[in-house]
Tab-separated table of C-alpha atoms in Angstrom:
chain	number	residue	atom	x	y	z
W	945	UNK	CA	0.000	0.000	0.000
W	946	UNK	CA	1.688	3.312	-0.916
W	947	UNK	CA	-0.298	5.866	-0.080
W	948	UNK	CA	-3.023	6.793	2.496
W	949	UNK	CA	-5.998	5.129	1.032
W	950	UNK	CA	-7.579	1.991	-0.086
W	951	UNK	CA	-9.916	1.326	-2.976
W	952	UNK	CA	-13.421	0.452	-2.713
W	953	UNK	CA	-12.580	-2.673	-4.633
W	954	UNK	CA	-9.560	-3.745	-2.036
W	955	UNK	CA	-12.111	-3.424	0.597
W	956	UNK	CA	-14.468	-5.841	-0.757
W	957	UNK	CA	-11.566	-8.755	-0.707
W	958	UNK	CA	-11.822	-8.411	3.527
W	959	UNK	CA	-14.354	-10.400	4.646
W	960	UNK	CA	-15.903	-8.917	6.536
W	961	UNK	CA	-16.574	-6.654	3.880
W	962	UNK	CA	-17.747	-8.508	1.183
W	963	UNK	CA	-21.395	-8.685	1.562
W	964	UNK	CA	-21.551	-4.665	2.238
W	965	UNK	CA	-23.287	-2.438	-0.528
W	966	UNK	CA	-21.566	0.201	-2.550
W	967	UNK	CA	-22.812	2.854	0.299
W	968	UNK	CA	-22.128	0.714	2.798
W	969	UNK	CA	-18.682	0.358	1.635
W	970	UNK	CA	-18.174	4.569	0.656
W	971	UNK	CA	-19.276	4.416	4.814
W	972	UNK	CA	-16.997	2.081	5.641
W	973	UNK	CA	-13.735	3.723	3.894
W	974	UNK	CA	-14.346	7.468	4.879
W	975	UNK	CA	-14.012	5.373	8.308
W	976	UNK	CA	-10.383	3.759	7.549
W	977	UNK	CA	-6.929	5.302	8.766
W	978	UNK	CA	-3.756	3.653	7.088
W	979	UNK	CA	-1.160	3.013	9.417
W	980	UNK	CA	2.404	2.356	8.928
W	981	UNK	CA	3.951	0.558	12.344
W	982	UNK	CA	8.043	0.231	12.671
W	983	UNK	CA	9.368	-3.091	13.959
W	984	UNK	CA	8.432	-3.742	17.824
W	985	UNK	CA	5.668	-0.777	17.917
W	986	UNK	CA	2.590	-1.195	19.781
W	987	UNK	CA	-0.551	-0.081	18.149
W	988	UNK	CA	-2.776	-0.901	20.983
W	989	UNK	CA	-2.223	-2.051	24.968
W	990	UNK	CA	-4.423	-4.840	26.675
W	991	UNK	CA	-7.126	-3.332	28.501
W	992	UNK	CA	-7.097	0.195	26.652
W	993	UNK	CA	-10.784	0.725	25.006
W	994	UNK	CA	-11.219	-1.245	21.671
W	995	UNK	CA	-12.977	1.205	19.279
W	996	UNK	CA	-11.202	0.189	16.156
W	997	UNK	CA	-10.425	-3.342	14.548
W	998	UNK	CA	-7.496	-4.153	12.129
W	999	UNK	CA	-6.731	-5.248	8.417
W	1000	UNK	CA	-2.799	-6.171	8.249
W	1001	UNK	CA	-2.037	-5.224	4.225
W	1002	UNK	CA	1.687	-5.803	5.109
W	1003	UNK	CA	4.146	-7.305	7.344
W	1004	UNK	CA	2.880	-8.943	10.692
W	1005	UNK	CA	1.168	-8.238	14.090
W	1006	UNK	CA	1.619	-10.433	17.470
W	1007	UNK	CA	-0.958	-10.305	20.079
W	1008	UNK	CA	-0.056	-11.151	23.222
W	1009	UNK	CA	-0.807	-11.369	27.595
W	1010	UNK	CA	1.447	-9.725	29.947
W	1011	UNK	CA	2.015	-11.664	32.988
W	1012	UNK	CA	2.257	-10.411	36.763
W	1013	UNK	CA	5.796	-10.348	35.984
W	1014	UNK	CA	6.046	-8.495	32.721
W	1015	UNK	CA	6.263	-12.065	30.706
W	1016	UNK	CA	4.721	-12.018	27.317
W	1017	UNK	CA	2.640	-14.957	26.346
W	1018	UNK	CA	1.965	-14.832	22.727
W	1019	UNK	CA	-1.655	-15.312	22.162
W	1020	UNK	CA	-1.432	-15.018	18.459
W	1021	UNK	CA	0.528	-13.945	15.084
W	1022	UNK	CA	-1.832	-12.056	12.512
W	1023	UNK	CA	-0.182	-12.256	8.807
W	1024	UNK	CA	-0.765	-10.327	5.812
W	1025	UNK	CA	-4.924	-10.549	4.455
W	1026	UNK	CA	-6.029	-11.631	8.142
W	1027	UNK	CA	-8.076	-8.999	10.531
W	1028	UNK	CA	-7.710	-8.805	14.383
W	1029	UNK	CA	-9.535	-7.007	17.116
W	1030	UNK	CA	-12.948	-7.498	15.156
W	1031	UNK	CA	-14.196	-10.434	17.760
W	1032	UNK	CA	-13.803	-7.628	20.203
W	1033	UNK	CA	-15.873	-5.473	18.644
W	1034	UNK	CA	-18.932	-7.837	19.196
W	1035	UNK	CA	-18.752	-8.093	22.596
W	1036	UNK	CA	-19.752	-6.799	25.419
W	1037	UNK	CA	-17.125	-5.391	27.019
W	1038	UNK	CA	-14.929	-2.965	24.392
W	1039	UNK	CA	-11.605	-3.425	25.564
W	1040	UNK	CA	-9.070	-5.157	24.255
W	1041	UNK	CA	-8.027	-8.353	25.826
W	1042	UNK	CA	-4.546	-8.602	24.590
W	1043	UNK	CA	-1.732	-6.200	23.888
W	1044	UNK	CA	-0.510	-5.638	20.133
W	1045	UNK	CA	2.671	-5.332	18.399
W	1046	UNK	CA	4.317	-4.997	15.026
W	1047	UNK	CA	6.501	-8.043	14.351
W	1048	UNK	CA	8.389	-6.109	11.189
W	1049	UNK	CA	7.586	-2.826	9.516
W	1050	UNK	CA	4.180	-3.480	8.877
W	1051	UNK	CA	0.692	-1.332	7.200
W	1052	UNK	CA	-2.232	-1.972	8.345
W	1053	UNK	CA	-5.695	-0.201	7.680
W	1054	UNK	CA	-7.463	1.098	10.600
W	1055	UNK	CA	-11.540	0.760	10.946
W	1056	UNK	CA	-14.081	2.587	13.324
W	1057	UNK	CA	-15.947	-0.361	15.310
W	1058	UNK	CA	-19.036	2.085	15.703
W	1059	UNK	CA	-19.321	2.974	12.093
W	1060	UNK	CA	-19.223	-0.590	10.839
W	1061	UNK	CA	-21.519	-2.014	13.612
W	1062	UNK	CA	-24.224	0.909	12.792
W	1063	UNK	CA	-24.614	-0.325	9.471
W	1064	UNK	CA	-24.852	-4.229	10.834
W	1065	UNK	CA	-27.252	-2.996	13.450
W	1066	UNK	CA	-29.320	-1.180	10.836
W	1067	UNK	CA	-29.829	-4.035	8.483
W	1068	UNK	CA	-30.417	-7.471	9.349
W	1069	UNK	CA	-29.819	-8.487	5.910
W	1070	UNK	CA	-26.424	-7.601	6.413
W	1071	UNK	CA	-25.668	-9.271	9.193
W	1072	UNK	CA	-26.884	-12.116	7.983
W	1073	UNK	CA	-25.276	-12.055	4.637
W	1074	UNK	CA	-22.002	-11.686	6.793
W	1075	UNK	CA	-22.926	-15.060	8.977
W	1076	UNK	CA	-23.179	-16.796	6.125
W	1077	UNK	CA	-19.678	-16.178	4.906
W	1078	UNK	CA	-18.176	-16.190	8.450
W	1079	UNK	CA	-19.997	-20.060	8.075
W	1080	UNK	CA	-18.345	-20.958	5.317
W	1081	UNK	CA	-14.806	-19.964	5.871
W	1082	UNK	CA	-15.330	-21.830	9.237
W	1083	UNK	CA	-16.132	-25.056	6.779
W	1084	UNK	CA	-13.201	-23.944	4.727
W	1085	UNK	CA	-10.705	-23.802	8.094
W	1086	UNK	CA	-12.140	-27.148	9.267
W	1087	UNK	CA	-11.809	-29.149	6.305
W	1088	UNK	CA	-8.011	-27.190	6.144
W	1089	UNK	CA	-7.328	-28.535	9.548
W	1090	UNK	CA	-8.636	-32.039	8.623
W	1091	UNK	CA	-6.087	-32.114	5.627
W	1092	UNK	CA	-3.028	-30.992	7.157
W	1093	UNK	CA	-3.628	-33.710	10.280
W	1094	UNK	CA	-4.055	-36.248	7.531
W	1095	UNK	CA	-1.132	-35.160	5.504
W	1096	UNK	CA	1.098	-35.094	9.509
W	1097	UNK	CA	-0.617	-38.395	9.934
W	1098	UNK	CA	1.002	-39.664	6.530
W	1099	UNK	CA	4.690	-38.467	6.973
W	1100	UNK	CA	4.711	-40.081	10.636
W	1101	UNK	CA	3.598	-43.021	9.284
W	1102	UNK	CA	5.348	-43.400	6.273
W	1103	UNK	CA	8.380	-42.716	8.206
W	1104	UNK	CA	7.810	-45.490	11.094
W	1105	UNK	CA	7.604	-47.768	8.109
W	1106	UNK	CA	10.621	-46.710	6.299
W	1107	UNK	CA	12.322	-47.059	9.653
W	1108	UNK	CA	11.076	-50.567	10.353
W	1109	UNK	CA	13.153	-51.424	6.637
W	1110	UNK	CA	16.620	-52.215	7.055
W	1111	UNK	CA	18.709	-49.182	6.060
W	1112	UNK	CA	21.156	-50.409	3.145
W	1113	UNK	CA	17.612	-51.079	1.805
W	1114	UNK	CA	17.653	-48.246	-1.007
W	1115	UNK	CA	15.118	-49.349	-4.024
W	1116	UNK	CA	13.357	-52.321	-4.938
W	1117	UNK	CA	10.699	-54.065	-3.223
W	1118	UNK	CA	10.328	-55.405	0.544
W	1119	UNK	CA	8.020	-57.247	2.828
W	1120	UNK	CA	7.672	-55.674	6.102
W	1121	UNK	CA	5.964	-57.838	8.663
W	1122	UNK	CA	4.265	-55.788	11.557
W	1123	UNK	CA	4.271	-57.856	14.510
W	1124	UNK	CA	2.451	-55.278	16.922
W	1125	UNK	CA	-0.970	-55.044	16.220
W	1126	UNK	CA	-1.964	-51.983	13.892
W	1127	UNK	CA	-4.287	-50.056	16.412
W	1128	UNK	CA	-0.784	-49.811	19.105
W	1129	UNK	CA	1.410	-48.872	16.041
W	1130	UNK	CA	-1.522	-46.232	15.146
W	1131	UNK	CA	-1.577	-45.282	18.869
W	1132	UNK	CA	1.990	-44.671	19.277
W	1133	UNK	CA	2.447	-42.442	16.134
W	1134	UNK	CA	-0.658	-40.706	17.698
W	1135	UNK	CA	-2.522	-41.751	14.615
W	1136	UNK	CA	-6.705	-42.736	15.094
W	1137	UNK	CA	-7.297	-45.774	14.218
W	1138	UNK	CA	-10.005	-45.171	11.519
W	1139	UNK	CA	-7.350	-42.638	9.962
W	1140	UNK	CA	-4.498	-45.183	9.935
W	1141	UNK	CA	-6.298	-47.442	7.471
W	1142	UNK	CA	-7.425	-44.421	5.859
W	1143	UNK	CA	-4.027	-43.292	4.961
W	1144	UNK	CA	-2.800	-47.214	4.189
W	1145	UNK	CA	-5.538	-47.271	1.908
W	1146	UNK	CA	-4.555	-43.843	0.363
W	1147	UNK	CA	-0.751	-45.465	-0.014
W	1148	UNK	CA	-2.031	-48.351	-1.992
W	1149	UNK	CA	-4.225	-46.279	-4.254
W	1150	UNK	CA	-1.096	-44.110	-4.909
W	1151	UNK	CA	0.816	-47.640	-5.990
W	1152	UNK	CA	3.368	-47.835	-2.984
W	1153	UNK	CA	2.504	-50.441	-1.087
W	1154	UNK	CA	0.015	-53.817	-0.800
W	1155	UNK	CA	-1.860	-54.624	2.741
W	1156	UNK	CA	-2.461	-58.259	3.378
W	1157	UNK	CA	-2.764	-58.707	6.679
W	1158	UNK	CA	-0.444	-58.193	8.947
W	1159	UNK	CA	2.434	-57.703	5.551
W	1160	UNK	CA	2.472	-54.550	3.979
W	1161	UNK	CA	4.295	-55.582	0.688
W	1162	UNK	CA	6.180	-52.121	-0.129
W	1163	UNK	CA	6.297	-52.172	-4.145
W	1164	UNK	CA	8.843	-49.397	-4.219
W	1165	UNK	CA	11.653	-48.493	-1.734
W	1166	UNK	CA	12.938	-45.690	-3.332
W	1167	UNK	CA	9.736	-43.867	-3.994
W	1168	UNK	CA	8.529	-44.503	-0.549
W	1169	UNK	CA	11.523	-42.949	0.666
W	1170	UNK	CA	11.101	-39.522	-1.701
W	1171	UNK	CA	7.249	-40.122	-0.800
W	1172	UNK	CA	8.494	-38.854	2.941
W	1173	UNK	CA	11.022	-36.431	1.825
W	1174	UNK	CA	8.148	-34.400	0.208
E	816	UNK	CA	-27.907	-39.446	22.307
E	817	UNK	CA	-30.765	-42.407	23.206
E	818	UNK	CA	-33.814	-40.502	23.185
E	819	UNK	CA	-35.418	-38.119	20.989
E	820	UNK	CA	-34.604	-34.858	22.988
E	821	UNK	CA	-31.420	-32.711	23.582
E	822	UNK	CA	-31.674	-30.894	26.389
E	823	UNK	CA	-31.439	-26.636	26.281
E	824	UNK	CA	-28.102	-27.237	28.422
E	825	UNK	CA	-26.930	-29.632	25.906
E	826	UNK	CA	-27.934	-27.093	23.014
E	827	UNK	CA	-25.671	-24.422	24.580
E	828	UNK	CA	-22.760	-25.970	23.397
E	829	UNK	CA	-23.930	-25.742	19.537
E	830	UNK	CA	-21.668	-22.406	18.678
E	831	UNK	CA	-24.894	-21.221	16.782
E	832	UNK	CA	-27.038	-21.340	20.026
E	833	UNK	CA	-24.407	-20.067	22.541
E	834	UNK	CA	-25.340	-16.280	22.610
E	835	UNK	CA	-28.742	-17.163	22.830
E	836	UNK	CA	-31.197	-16.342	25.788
E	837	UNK	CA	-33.419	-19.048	27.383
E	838	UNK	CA	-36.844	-18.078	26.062
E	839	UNK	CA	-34.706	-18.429	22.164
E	840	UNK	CA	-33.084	-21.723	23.294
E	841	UNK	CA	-36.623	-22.524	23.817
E	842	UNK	CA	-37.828	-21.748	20.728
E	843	UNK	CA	-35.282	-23.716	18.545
E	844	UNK	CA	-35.466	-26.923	21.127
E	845	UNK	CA	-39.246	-26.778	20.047
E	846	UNK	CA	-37.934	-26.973	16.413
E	847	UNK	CA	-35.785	-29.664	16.319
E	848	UNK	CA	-36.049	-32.825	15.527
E	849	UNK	CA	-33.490	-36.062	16.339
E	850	UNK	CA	-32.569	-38.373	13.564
E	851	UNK	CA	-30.950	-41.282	13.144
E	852	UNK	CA	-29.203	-42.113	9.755
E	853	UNK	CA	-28.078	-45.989	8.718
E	854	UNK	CA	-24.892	-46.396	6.785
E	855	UNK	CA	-25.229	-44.634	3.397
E	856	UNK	CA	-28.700	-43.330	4.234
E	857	UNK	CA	-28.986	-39.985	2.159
E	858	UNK	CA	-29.812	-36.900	4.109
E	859	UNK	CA	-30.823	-34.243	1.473
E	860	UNK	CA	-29.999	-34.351	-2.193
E	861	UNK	CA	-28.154	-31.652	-4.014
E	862	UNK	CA	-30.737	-28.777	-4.998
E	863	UNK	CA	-33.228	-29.467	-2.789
E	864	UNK	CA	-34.789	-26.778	-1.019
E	865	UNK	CA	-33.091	-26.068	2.378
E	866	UNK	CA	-35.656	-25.641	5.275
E	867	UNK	CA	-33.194	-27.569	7.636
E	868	UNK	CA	-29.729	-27.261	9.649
E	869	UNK	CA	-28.042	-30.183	11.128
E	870	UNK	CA	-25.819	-30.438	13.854
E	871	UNK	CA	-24.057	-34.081	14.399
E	872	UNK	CA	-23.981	-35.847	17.648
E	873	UNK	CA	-22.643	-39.202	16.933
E	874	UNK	CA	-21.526	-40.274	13.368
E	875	UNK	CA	-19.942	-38.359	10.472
E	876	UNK	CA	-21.741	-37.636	7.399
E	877	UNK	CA	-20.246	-37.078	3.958
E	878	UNK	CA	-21.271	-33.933	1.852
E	879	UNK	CA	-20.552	-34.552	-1.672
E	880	UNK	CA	-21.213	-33.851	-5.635
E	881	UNK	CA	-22.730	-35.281	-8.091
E	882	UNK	CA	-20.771	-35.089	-11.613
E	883	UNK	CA	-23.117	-35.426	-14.892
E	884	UNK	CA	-21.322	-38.935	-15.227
E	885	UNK	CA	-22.027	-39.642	-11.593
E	886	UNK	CA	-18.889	-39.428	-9.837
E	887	UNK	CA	-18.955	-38.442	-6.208
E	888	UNK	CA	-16.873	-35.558	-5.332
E	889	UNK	CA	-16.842	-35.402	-1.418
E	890	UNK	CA	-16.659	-31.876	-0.518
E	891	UNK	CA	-16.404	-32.240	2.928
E	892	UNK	CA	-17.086	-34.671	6.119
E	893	UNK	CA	-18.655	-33.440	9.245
E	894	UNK	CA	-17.607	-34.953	12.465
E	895	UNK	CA	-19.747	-35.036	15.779
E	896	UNK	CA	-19.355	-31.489	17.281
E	897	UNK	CA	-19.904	-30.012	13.896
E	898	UNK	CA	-22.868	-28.416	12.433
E	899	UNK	CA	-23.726	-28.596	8.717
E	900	UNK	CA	-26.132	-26.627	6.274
E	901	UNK	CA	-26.168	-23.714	8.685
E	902	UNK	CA	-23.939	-21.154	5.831
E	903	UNK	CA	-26.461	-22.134	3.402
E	904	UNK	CA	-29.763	-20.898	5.702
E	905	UNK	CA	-27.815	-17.389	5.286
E	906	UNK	CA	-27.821	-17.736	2.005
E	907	UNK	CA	-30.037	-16.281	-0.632
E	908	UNK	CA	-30.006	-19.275	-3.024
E	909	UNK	CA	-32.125	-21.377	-0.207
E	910	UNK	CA	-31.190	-25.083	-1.996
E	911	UNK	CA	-28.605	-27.218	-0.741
E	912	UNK	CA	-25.034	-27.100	-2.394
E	913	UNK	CA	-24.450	-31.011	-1.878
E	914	UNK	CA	-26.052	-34.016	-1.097
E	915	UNK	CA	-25.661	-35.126	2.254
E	916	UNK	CA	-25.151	-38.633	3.355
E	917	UNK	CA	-24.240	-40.915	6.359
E	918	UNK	CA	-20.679	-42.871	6.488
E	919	UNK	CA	-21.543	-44.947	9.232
E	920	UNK	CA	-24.740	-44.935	11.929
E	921	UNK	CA	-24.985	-41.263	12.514
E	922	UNK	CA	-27.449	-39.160	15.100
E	923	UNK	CA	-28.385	-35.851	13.905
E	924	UNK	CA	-29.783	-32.990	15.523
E	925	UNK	CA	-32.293	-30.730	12.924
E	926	UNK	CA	-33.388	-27.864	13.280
E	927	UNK	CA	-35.703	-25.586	11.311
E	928	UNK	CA	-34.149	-22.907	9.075
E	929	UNK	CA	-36.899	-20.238	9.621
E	930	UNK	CA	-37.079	-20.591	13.210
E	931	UNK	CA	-33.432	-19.603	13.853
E	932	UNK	CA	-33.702	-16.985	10.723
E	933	UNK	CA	-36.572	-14.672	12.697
E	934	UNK	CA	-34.607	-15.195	16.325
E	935	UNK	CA	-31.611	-13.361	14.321
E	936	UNK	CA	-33.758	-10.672	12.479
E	937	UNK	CA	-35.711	-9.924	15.446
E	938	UNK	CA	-32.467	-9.374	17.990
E	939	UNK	CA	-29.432	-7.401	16.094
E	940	UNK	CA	-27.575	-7.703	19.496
E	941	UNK	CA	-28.032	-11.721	19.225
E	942	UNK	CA	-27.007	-11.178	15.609
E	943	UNK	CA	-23.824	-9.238	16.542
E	944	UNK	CA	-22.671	-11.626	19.534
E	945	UNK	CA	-22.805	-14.735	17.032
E	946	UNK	CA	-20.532	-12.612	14.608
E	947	UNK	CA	-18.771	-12.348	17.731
E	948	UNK	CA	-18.815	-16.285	18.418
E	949	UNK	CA	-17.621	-16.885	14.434
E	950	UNK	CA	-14.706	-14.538	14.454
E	951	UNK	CA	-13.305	-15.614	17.458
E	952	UNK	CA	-13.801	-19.563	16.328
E	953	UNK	CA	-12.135	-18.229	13.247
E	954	UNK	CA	-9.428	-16.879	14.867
E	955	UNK	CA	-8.544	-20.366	16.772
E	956	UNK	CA	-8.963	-22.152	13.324
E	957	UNK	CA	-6.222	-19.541	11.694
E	958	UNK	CA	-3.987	-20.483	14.873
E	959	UNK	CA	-4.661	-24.420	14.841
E	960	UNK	CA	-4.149	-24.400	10.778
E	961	UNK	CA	-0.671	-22.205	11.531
E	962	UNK	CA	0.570	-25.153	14.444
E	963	UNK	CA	-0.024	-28.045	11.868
E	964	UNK	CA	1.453	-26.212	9.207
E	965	UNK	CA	4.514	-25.647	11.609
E	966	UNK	CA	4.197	-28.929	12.268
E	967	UNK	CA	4.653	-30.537	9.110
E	968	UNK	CA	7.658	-28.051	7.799
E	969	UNK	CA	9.095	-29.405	11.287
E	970	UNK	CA	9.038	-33.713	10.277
E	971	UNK	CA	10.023	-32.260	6.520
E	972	UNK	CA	13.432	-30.943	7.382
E	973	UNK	CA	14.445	-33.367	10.243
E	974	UNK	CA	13.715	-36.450	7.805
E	975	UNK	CA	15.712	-34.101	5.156
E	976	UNK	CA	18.383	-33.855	7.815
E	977	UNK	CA	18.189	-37.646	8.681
E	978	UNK	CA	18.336	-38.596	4.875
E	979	UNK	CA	21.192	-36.214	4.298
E	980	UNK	CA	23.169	-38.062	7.308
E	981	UNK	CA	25.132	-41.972	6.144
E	982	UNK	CA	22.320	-44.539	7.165
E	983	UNK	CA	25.018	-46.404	9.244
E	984	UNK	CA	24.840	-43.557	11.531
E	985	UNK	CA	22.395	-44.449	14.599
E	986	UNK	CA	23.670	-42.103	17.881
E	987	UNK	CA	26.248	-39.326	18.471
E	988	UNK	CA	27.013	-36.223	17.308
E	989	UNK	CA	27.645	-35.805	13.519
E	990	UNK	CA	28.452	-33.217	11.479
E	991	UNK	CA	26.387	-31.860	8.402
E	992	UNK	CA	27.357	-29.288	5.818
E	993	UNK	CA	24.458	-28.064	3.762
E	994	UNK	CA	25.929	-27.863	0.307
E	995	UNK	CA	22.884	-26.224	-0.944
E	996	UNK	CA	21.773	-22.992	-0.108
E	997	UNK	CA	19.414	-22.719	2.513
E	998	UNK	CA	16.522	-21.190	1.189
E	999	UNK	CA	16.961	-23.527	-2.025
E	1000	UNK	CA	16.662	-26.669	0.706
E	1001	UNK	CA	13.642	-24.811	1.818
E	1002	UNK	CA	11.572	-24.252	-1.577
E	1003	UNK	CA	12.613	-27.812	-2.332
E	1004	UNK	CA	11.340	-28.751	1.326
E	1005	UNK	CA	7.869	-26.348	0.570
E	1006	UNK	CA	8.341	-24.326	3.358
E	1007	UNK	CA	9.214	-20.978	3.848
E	1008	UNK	CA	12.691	-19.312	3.986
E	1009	UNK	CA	11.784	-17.711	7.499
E	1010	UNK	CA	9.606	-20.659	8.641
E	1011	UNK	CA	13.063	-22.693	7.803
E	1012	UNK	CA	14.960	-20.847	10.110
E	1013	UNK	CA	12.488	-21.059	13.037
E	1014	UNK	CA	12.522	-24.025	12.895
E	1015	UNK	CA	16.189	-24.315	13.141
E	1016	UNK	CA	16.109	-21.985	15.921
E	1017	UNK	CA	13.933	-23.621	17.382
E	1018	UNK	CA	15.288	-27.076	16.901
E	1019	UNK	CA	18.213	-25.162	18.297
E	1020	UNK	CA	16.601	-24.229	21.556
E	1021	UNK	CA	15.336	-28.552	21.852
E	1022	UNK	CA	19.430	-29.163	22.055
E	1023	UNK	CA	18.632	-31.151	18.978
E	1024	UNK	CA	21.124	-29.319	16.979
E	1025	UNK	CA	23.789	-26.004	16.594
E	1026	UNK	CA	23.573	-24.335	13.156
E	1027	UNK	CA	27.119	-22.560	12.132
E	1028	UNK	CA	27.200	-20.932	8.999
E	1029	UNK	CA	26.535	-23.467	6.321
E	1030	UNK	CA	27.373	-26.370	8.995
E	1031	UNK	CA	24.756	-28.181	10.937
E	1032	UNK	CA	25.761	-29.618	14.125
E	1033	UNK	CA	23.583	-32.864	15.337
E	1034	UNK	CA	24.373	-33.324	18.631
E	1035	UNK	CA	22.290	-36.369	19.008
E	1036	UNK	CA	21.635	-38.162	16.029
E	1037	UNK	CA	19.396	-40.791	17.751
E	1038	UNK	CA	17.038	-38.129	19.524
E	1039	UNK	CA	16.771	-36.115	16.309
E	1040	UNK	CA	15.370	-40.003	14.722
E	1041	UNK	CA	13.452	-40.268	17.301
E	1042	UNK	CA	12.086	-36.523	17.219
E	1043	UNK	CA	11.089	-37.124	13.368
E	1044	UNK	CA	9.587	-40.792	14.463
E	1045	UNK	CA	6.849	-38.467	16.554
């Protein structure tokens, strides 16, 4: 962001702009401040009164607790396209729970709370439209979440297998032979059950190995190997 | 769930019915209706009107598409906790997305669109503590999705560090030069050149391992095995 504004059409790419109208919007932007923060610079301190929530265009924000003793526990780390100090915002009490910080040199734009909840509070429609998006990114985060504990679920076990093969073991085929039962290997790689067979399943649809019983026939060593590596 | 009631405590828990006061809790228990699904039993079909929102107790279900050719394109599965066809009530197109079926016996909470709809457009406050609810489950998500990510970079370089060291190598220290420019290791590695180096630093701070210039020093090479083993 060079300069001190942002379009109307940037606007509509933050979500929790996207279901505003054109007025709505003009509202909305007459509202925002652009802010440039310097590396360690606070822009707001836990406990001061929260009338204004965050868009981070560049760099990076940390949110964070300060204990008794001055210790900071890191709450959070807002990057680039992500807003912060908005659940505040729709609460009851208006001040900010955490104290905020720039990680880097970082821009952010700067919203009025009251403008944008006077426009939520005067139409219904809105508010809804905005619950429905705020739905489906929560679908979109899940099913994110789900993938990424599948794809960690894959590399642990992949790995346990490839360390169960003997090491000058470099290509070809081999028979591993698991002598503990599958659901204590799947506990100790803190895998479920249900997911372990999910992800042998996956492996043998992707060609690398063969279950048959308590054998998994691994068709190719050295692909298995580069499977892990990523 | 064994009988065909939830009770309003029970209800609380549903994200979507946490800001709500008795007399509403009231009002949607008197709307919903318990199901149980059979393995494979179909829910709703895709562009069917939507009248209904789902939350699972016990089960999963599978939301998927239908291709002209009639593959099955599973767009997401719900797990118990997890509400489903909620983003679509906020809609304006009011037909379900997907068709909706069981994976295994499944107990399902529904409750009725319209009934929820007018609690909302009657109470902006209710309205504006739910947006409240979503951004701060949002938030989490963002957090959870940035620890797995972490995660995963994490068992990517220590099994590229492990493959990099001679197999015959079990324990002790050992010595590895990176050849290869560090932030080429980390493209190749699909993570991040500054999500590399925390990770080194913070494999650092584990006593896993010194980095020196170009020169990583393992200082255990069995508990760094054993680290990438889970």
């Amino acid at each position: 962001m060079q300069n001190h504004t942002a379009d109307i059409e940037d606007l509509k790419h933050i979500h929790l702009f996207a279901s505003l109208d054109p007025r709505q919007l003009e509202r909305v932007q007459r509202s925002m401040v652009v802010l440039h923060l310097e590396e360690s610079q606070t822009l707001f301190e836990q406990g001061q009164r929260a009338e204004r929530f965050y868009y981070v265009s560049e760099g990076q924000m940390k949110l964070f607790l300060l204990s008794p003793n001055g210790d900071e526990k890191v709450v959070e780390i807002i990057k680039a396209g992500h807003t912060f100090a908005e659940a505040v915002m729709f609460m009851e009490t208006h001040r900010y729970p955490v104290t905020s910080q720039a990680i880097m040199p970082t821009t952010l734009l700067s919203f009025d709370s009251n403008v944008y909840l006077a426009l939520l509070r005067e139409s219904p429609a809105t508010c809804l439209r905005l619950l429905g998006g705020m739905s489906m990114r929560l679908h979109w985060r899940i099913k994110e979440i789900d993938e990424l504990t599948l794809q960690n679920a894959t590399y642990r076990l992949v790995h346990f297998l490839i360390h169960e093969l003997p090491p000058e073991l470099e290509a070809g085929e081999a028979d591993l032979r698991l002598d503990t039962p599958k659901n204590i290997i799947a506990s100790r790689l803190s895998i479920k059950p249900e997911t372990f067979s999910r992800i042998l399943q996956s492996l043998a649809r992707d060609g690398l190995l063969q279950v048959e019983g308590a054998t998994v026939h691994i068709l190719d060593v050295q692909r298995l190997r580069n499977y892990s590596a990523g």
